[in-house]
Amino acid sequence: SGGSDGIITNTEWSNAYSTLQTVDVQWVVPISSDPSIHAMNDSHCKFASDIMQKERRGIVGMAVGTTDLAAVTAAKALNSDRTSLVHLGFYDYDANGTLTLFPPYILAALLAGAFAGSSPGTALTNKSIKVRGLERDLRNPTDTDQLINGGVLAVENTETGYKVVQSITTWLTNDNYNRVEVSVGVALDYVARTVRNWI
């Protein structure tokens, strides 16, 4: 009671990522819409995967009200096979039972949880997510194709529920499935970990 969240600095985020190097996790989601933290998260995932042999992936989320164009620009800046980006918030009930708009970085956490709870190599493409609504509805394919081609993991409102359009990373350099499709990359991470444990 009477406390405050205070101000979290990039130095504190950096210290948290340094500490996270000592933990063997597979999914990292920063609860922040700050692009500099997204870049830090991506660098952490790359370093842990390439140097430490502790393969991990990240999903980051933009701020509420992010336009499709801004999301594509942010995805292009990341351009990573280790990081996915979402840009829509979602509606659900908060702890008080009030219907609330949660920011996209909370959707990122929801999707990371879905990946973590699935068998390695399982795609979220066309899978339903349990939310009460999306910040706004995308037109498929008019909006969704543009987002997917720009490296944004899009979600949509369909007649049969709220769904992931395609579970992709922000990788734009080529169309190699192991870099673009999250599920394929995760399957390769799983194989690498398994083989390393046999040796």
PDB file of C-alpha atoms in Angstrom:
ATOM      1  CA  SER A   1       0.000   0.000   0.000  1.00  0.00           C
ATOM      2  CA  GLY A   2       1.322   3.433  -0.937  1.00  0.00           C
ATOM      3  CA  GLY A   3       4.097   2.005  -3.081  1.00  0.00           C
ATOM      4  CA  SER A   4       4.928   2.891  -6.673  1.00  0.00           C
ATOM      5  CA  ASP A   5       6.405   1.067  -9.618  1.00  0.00           C
ATOM      6  CA  GLY A   6       9.199   3.589  -9.982  1.00  0.00           C
ATOM      7  CA  ILE A   7      11.156   4.033 -13.207  1.00  0.00           C
ATOM      8  CA  ILE A   8      12.862   1.039 -14.794  1.00  0.00           C
ATOM      9  CA  THR A   9      16.052   1.945 -16.645  1.00  0.00           C
ATOM     10  CA  ASN A  10      17.777   0.193 -19.545  1.00  0.00           C
ATOM     11  CA  THR A  11      20.615  -0.623 -17.141  1.00  0.00           C
ATOM     12  CA  GLU A  12      18.192  -2.563 -14.969  1.00  0.00           C
ATOM     13  CA  TRP A  13      16.887  -4.400 -18.036  1.00  0.00           C
ATOM     14  CA  SER A  14      20.461  -5.203 -19.033  1.00  0.00           C
ATOM     15  CA  ASN A  15      21.178  -6.545 -15.546  1.00  0.00           C
ATOM     16  CA  ALA A  16      18.060  -8.710 -15.758  1.00  0.00           C
ATOM     17  CA  TYR A  17      19.174 -10.181 -19.089  1.00  0.00           C
ATOM     18  CA  SER A  18      22.637 -10.878 -17.656  1.00  0.00           C
ATOM     19  CA  THR A  19      21.003 -12.775 -14.809  1.00  0.00           C
ATOM     20  CA  LEU A  20      18.776 -14.610 -17.287  1.00  0.00           C
ATOM     21  CA  GLN A  21      21.907 -16.023 -18.932  1.00  0.00           C
ATOM     22  CA  THR A  22      22.280 -18.274 -15.884  1.00  0.00           C
ATOM     23  CA  VAL A  23      18.801 -19.784 -16.366  1.00  0.00           C
ATOM     24  CA  ASP A  24      17.902 -22.365 -18.998  1.00  0.00           C
ATOM     25  CA  VAL A  25      14.679 -21.049 -20.539  1.00  0.00           C
ATOM     26  CA  GLN A  26      13.313 -21.343 -24.054  1.00  0.00           C
ATOM     27  CA  TRP A  27      10.959 -18.329 -24.269  1.00  0.00           C
ATOM     28  CA  VAL A  28      11.641 -14.731 -23.242  1.00  0.00           C
ATOM     29  CA  VAL A  29       8.993 -11.983 -23.391  1.00  0.00           C
ATOM     30  CA  PRO A  30       9.820  -8.473 -22.183  1.00  0.00           C
ATOM     31  CA  ILE A  31       6.778  -6.777 -20.666  1.00  0.00           C
ATOM     32  CA  SER A  32       7.590  -3.550 -22.480  1.00  0.00           C
ATOM     33  CA  SER A  33       6.686  -1.784 -25.716  1.00  0.00           C
ATOM     34  CA  ASP A  34      10.071   0.004 -25.838  1.00  0.00           C
ATOM     35  CA  PRO A  35      11.945  -0.791 -29.091  1.00  0.00           C
ATOM     36  CA  SER A  36      15.298  -0.576 -27.301  1.00  0.00           C
ATOM     37  CA  ILE A  37      14.176  -3.326 -24.905  1.00  0.00           C
ATOM     38  CA  HIS A  38      12.950  -5.385 -27.857  1.00  0.00           C
ATOM     39  CA  ALA A  39      16.414  -5.076 -29.409  1.00  0.00           C
ATOM     40  CA  MET A  40      18.021  -6.019 -26.093  1.00  0.00           C
ATOM     41  CA  ASN A  41      15.749  -9.056 -25.817  1.00  0.00           C
ATOM     42  CA  ASP A  42      16.654 -10.132 -29.344  1.00  0.00           C
ATOM     43  CA  SER A  43      20.383  -9.721 -28.647  1.00  0.00           C
ATOM     44  CA  HIS A  44      19.987 -11.814 -25.507  1.00  0.00           C
ATOM     45  CA  CYS A  45      18.192 -14.606 -27.410  1.00  0.00           C
ATOM     46  CA  LYS A  46      20.832 -14.616 -30.148  1.00  0.00           C
ATOM     47  CA  PHE A  47      23.735 -14.647 -27.681  1.00  0.00           C
ATOM     48  CA  ALA A  48      22.189 -17.406 -25.564  1.00  0.00           C
ATOM     49  CA  SER A  49      21.410 -19.472 -28.672  1.00  0.00           C
ATOM     50  CA  ASP A  50      24.627 -18.991 -30.641  1.00  0.00           C
ATOM     51  CA  ILE A  51      27.299 -18.627 -27.959  1.00  0.00           C
ATOM     52  CA  MET A  52      25.907 -20.232 -24.807  1.00  0.00           C
ATOM     53  CA  GLN A  53      24.182 -23.158 -26.576  1.00  0.00           C
ATOM     54  CA  LYS A  54      20.990 -22.414 -24.644  1.00  0.00           C
ATOM     55  CA  GLU A  55      18.632 -21.922 -27.557  1.00  0.00           C
ATOM     56  CA  ARG A  56      15.814 -19.517 -26.847  1.00  0.00           C
ATOM     57  CA  ARG A  57      13.321 -17.334 -28.645  1.00  0.00           C
ATOM     58  CA  GLY A  58      11.514 -14.103 -27.909  1.00  0.00           C
ATOM     59  CA  ILE A  59       8.157 -12.570 -28.688  1.00  0.00           C
ATOM     60  CA  VAL A  60       7.826  -8.815 -28.297  1.00  0.00           C
ATOM     61  CA  GLY A  61       4.778  -6.578 -28.370  1.00  0.00           C
ATOM     62  CA  MET A  62       4.202  -3.000 -29.416  1.00  0.00           C
ATOM     63  CA  ALA A  63       2.135  -0.352 -27.594  1.00  0.00           C
ATOM     64  CA  VAL A  64      -1.646  -0.068 -27.776  1.00  0.00           C
ATOM     65  CA  GLY A  65      -2.671   1.905 -30.852  1.00  0.00           C
ATOM     66  CA  THR A  66       0.230   0.788 -33.059  1.00  0.00           C
ATOM     67  CA  THR A  67      -0.571   1.030 -36.757  1.00  0.00           C
ATOM     68  CA  ASP A  68       0.136  -1.760 -39.214  1.00  0.00           C
ATOM     69  CA  LEU A  69       2.777   0.391 -40.915  1.00  0.00           C
ATOM     70  CA  ALA A  70       4.552   1.118 -37.629  1.00  0.00           C
ATOM     71  CA  ALA A  71       4.548  -2.604 -36.810  1.00  0.00           C
ATOM     72  CA  VAL A  72       6.086  -3.490 -40.180  1.00  0.00           C
ATOM     73  CA  THR A  73       8.748  -0.828 -39.629  1.00  0.00           C
ATOM     74  CA  ALA A  74       9.525  -2.227 -36.157  1.00  0.00           C
ATOM     75  CA  ALA A  75       9.716  -5.795 -37.491  1.00  0.00           C
ATOM     76  CA  LYS A  76      12.100  -4.676 -40.225  1.00  0.00           C
ATOM     77  CA  ALA A  77      14.347  -3.041 -37.640  1.00  0.00           C
ATOM     78  CA  LEU A  78      14.534  -6.336 -35.695  1.00  0.00           C
ATOM     79  CA  ASN A  79      14.778  -8.632 -38.762  1.00  0.00           C
ATOM     80  CA  SER A  80      15.578 -11.631 -36.559  1.00  0.00           C
ATOM     81  CA  ASP A  81      14.962 -15.355 -36.793  1.00  0.00           C
ATOM     82  CA  ARG A  82      14.872 -15.464 -32.976  1.00  0.00           C
ATOM     83  CA  THR A  83      12.177 -12.818 -32.392  1.00  0.00           C
ATOM     84  CA  SER A  84       8.510 -12.491 -33.314  1.00  0.00           C
ATOM     85  CA  LEU A  85       6.555  -9.244 -33.022  1.00  0.00           C
ATOM     86  CA  VAL A  86       2.849  -8.657 -32.346  1.00  0.00           C
ATOM     87  CA  HIS A  87       1.128  -5.306 -32.615  1.00  0.00           C
ATOM     88  CA  LEU A  88      -2.486  -5.723 -31.510  1.00  0.00           C
ATOM     89  CA  GLY A  89      -3.787  -5.602 -27.975  1.00  0.00           C
ATOM     90  CA  PHE A  90      -6.650  -7.784 -26.798  1.00  0.00           C
ATOM     91  CA  TYR A  91      -9.658  -7.513 -24.525  1.00  0.00           C
ATOM     92  CA  ASP A  92     -10.132  -9.757 -21.526  1.00  0.00           C
ATOM     93  CA  TYR A  93     -11.264  -9.510 -17.923  1.00  0.00           C
ATOM     94  CA  ASP A  94      -8.837  -8.149 -15.335  1.00  0.00           C
ATOM     95  CA  ALA A  95      -8.563  -9.341 -11.724  1.00  0.00           C
ATOM     96  CA  ASN A  96     -11.575  -7.173 -10.795  1.00  0.00           C
ATOM     97  CA  GLY A  97     -13.768  -8.663 -13.529  1.00  0.00           C
ATOM     98  CA  THR A  98     -13.607  -5.531 -15.683  1.00  0.00           C
ATOM     99  CA  LEU A  99     -13.295  -5.948 -19.442  1.00  0.00           C
ATOM    100  CA  THR A 100      -9.884  -4.409 -20.170  1.00  0.00           C
ATOM    101  CA  LEU A 101      -7.733  -3.720 -23.205  1.00  0.00           C
ATOM    102  CA  PHE A 102      -4.393  -5.418 -22.567  1.00  0.00           C
ATOM    103  CA  PRO A 103      -1.359  -4.193 -24.555  1.00  0.00           C
ATOM    104  CA  PRO A 104       0.275  -6.218 -27.329  1.00  0.00           C
ATOM    105  CA  TYR A 105       3.211  -7.235 -25.125  1.00  0.00           C
ATOM    106  CA  ILE A 106       0.736  -9.139 -22.954  1.00  0.00           C
ATOM    107  CA  LEU A 107      -0.515 -10.875 -26.118  1.00  0.00           C
ATOM    108  CA  ALA A 108       3.150 -11.710 -26.757  1.00  0.00           C
ATOM    109  CA  ALA A 109       3.266 -13.414 -23.349  1.00  0.00           C
ATOM    110  CA  LEU A 110       0.044 -15.291 -24.122  1.00  0.00           C
ATOM    111  CA  LEU A 111       1.489 -16.587 -27.402  1.00  0.00           C
ATOM    112  CA  ALA A 112       4.801 -17.545 -25.788  1.00  0.00           C
ATOM    113  CA  GLY A 113       2.807 -19.527 -23.235  1.00  0.00           C
ATOM    114  CA  ALA A 114       0.965 -21.289 -26.055  1.00  0.00           C
ATOM    115  CA  PHE A 115       4.261 -22.201 -27.725  1.00  0.00           C
ATOM    116  CA  ALA A 116       5.797 -23.324 -24.422  1.00  0.00           C
ATOM    117  CA  GLY A 117       2.810 -25.556 -23.730  1.00  0.00           C
ATOM    118  CA  SER A 118       2.946 -27.222 -27.158  1.00  0.00           C
ATOM    119  CA  SER A 119       5.194 -29.965 -28.472  1.00  0.00           C
ATOM    120  CA  PRO A 120       8.357 -28.626 -30.179  1.00  0.00           C
ATOM    121  CA  GLY A 121       7.614 -27.937 -33.830  1.00  0.00           C
ATOM    122  CA  THR A 122       3.909 -27.209 -33.336  1.00  0.00           C
ATOM    123  CA  ALA A 123       2.863 -24.112 -35.258  1.00  0.00           C
ATOM    124  CA  LEU A 124       0.339 -21.643 -33.871  1.00  0.00           C
ATOM    125  CA  THR A 125      -0.770 -20.837 -37.417  1.00  0.00           C
ATOM    126  CA  ASN A 126      -4.581 -20.940 -37.565  1.00  0.00           C
ATOM    127  CA  LYS A 127      -4.743 -21.888 -33.873  1.00  0.00           C
ATOM    128  CA  SER A 128      -7.349 -20.228 -31.669  1.00  0.00           C
ATOM    129  CA  ILE A 129      -6.438 -18.004 -28.749  1.00  0.00           C
ATOM    130  CA  LYS A 130      -8.815 -17.443 -25.855  1.00  0.00           C
ATOM    131  CA  VAL A 131      -9.435 -13.712 -25.612  1.00  0.00           C
ATOM    132  CA  ARG A 132     -12.612 -11.603 -25.488  1.00  0.00           C
ATOM    133  CA  GLY A 133     -11.755  -9.429 -28.472  1.00  0.00           C
ATOM    134  CA  LEU A 134      -8.953  -7.729 -30.358  1.00  0.00           C
ATOM    135  CA  GLU A 135      -7.941  -4.097 -30.257  1.00  0.00           C
ATOM    136  CA  ARG A 136      -9.156  -3.863 -33.846  1.00  0.00           C
ATOM    137  CA  ASP A 137     -10.021  -6.303 -36.597  1.00  0.00           C
ATOM    138  CA  LEU A 138      -7.680  -6.947 -39.497  1.00  0.00           C
ATOM    139  CA  ARG A 139      -8.922  -7.658 -43.009  1.00  0.00           C
ATOM    140  CA  ASN A 140      -7.732 -10.987 -44.350  1.00  0.00           C
ATOM    141  CA  PRO A 141      -5.948 -10.968 -46.776  1.00  0.00           C
ATOM    142  CA  THR A 142      -5.769  -7.202 -47.382  1.00  0.00           C
ATOM    143  CA  ASP A 143      -4.151  -6.325 -44.038  1.00  0.00           C
ATOM    144  CA  THR A 144      -2.818  -9.701 -42.953  1.00  0.00           C
ATOM    145  CA  ASP A 145      -0.749 -10.392 -46.090  1.00  0.00           C
ATOM    146  CA  GLN A 146       0.964  -7.030 -45.773  1.00  0.00           C
ATOM    147  CA  LEU A 147       1.774  -7.724 -42.120  1.00  0.00           C
ATOM    148  CA  ILE A 148       3.044 -11.250 -42.755  1.00  0.00           C
ATOM    149  CA  ASN A 149       5.216 -10.097 -45.652  1.00  0.00           C
ATOM    150  CA  GLY A 150       6.569  -7.404 -43.312  1.00  0.00           C
ATOM    151  CA  GLY A 151       7.485  -9.880 -40.556  1.00  0.00           C
ATOM    152  CA  VAL A 152       4.609  -9.234 -38.130  1.00  0.00           C
ATOM    153  CA  LEU A 153       2.917 -12.135 -36.336  1.00  0.00           C
ATOM    154  CA  ALA A 154      -0.711 -11.182 -36.935  1.00  0.00           C
ATOM    155  CA  VAL A 155      -3.866 -12.312 -35.138  1.00  0.00           C
ATOM    156  CA  GLU A 156      -7.370 -12.019 -36.531  1.00  0.00           C
ATOM    157  CA  ASN A 157     -11.041 -12.215 -35.673  1.00  0.00           C
ATOM    158  CA  THR A 158     -12.628 -15.076 -37.618  1.00  0.00           C
ATOM    159  CA  GLU A 159     -16.112 -16.605 -37.576  1.00  0.00           C
ATOM    160  CA  THR A 160     -14.717 -19.538 -35.584  1.00  0.00           C
ATOM    161  CA  GLY A 161     -12.696 -17.556 -33.046  1.00  0.00           C
ATOM    162  CA  TYR A 162      -9.662 -15.342 -32.590  1.00  0.00           C
ATOM    163  CA  LYS A 163      -6.718 -16.939 -34.359  1.00  0.00           C
ATOM    164  CA  VAL A 164      -3.056 -16.585 -35.198  1.00  0.00           C
ATOM    165  CA  VAL A 165      -2.797 -15.933 -38.940  1.00  0.00           C
ATOM    166  CA  GLN A 166       0.746 -17.289 -39.255  1.00  0.00           C
ATOM    167  CA  SER A 167       3.335 -17.881 -36.521  1.00  0.00           C
ATOM    168  CA  ILE A 168       6.370 -16.168 -38.002  1.00  0.00           C
ATOM    169  CA  THR A 169       9.486 -14.342 -36.882  1.00  0.00           C
ATOM    170  CA  THR A 170      10.591 -10.889 -38.007  1.00  0.00           C
ATOM    171  CA  TRP A 171      13.160 -12.462 -40.369  1.00  0.00           C
ATOM    172  CA  LEU A 172      13.000 -10.776 -43.804  1.00  0.00           C
ATOM    173  CA  THR A 173      16.369 -11.638 -45.363  1.00  0.00           C
ATOM    174  CA  ASN A 174      15.084 -14.746 -47.158  1.00  0.00           C
ATOM    175  CA  ASP A 175      12.193 -17.205 -46.990  1.00  0.00           C
ATOM    176  CA  ASN A 176      14.054 -20.124 -45.393  1.00  0.00           C
ATOM    177  CA  TYR A 177      11.468 -21.938 -43.253  1.00  0.00           C
ATOM    178  CA  ASN A 178      13.871 -22.558 -40.385  1.00  0.00           C
ATOM    179  CA  ARG A 179      14.274 -18.783 -40.052  1.00  0.00           C
ATOM    180  CA  VAL A 180      10.764 -17.554 -40.874  1.00  0.00           C
ATOM    181  CA  GLU A 181       8.472 -20.171 -39.305  1.00  0.00           C
ATOM    182  CA  VAL A 182       8.743 -20.157 -35.521  1.00  0.00           C
ATOM    183  CA  SER A 183       7.678 -23.800 -35.225  1.00  0.00           C
ATOM    184  CA  VAL A 184      10.397 -25.029 -37.586  1.00  0.00           C
ATOM    185  CA  GLY A 185      13.047 -23.023 -35.736  1.00  0.00           C
ATOM    186  CA  VAL A 186      11.827 -24.381 -32.394  1.00  0.00           C
ATOM    187  CA  ALA A 187      11.981 -27.941 -33.726  1.00  0.00           C
ATOM    188  CA  LEU A 188      15.600 -27.362 -34.796  1.00  0.00           C
ATOM    189  CA  ASP A 189      16.400 -25.897 -31.366  1.00  0.00           C
ATOM    190  CA  TYR A 190      14.921 -29.011 -29.762  1.00  0.00           C
ATOM    191  CA  VAL A 191      17.002 -31.296 -31.988  1.00  0.00           C
ATOM    192  CA  ALA A 192      20.173 -29.317 -31.207  1.00  0.00           C
ATOM    193  CA  ARG A 193      19.536 -29.567 -27.451  1.00  0.00           C
ATOM    194  CA  THR A 194      18.717 -33.271 -27.665  1.00  0.00           C
ATOM    195  CA  VAL A 195      21.780 -34.179 -29.742  1.00  0.00           C
ATOM    196  CA  ARG A 196      24.034 -32.111 -27.473  1.00  0.00           C
ATOM    197  CA  ASN A 197      22.724 -33.999 -24.430  1.00  0.00           C
ATOM    198  CA  TRP A 198      23.528 -37.354 -26.099  1.00  0.00           C
ATOM    199  CA  ILE A 199      27.140 -36.401 -26.771  1.00  0.00           C
TER     200      ILE A 199
END
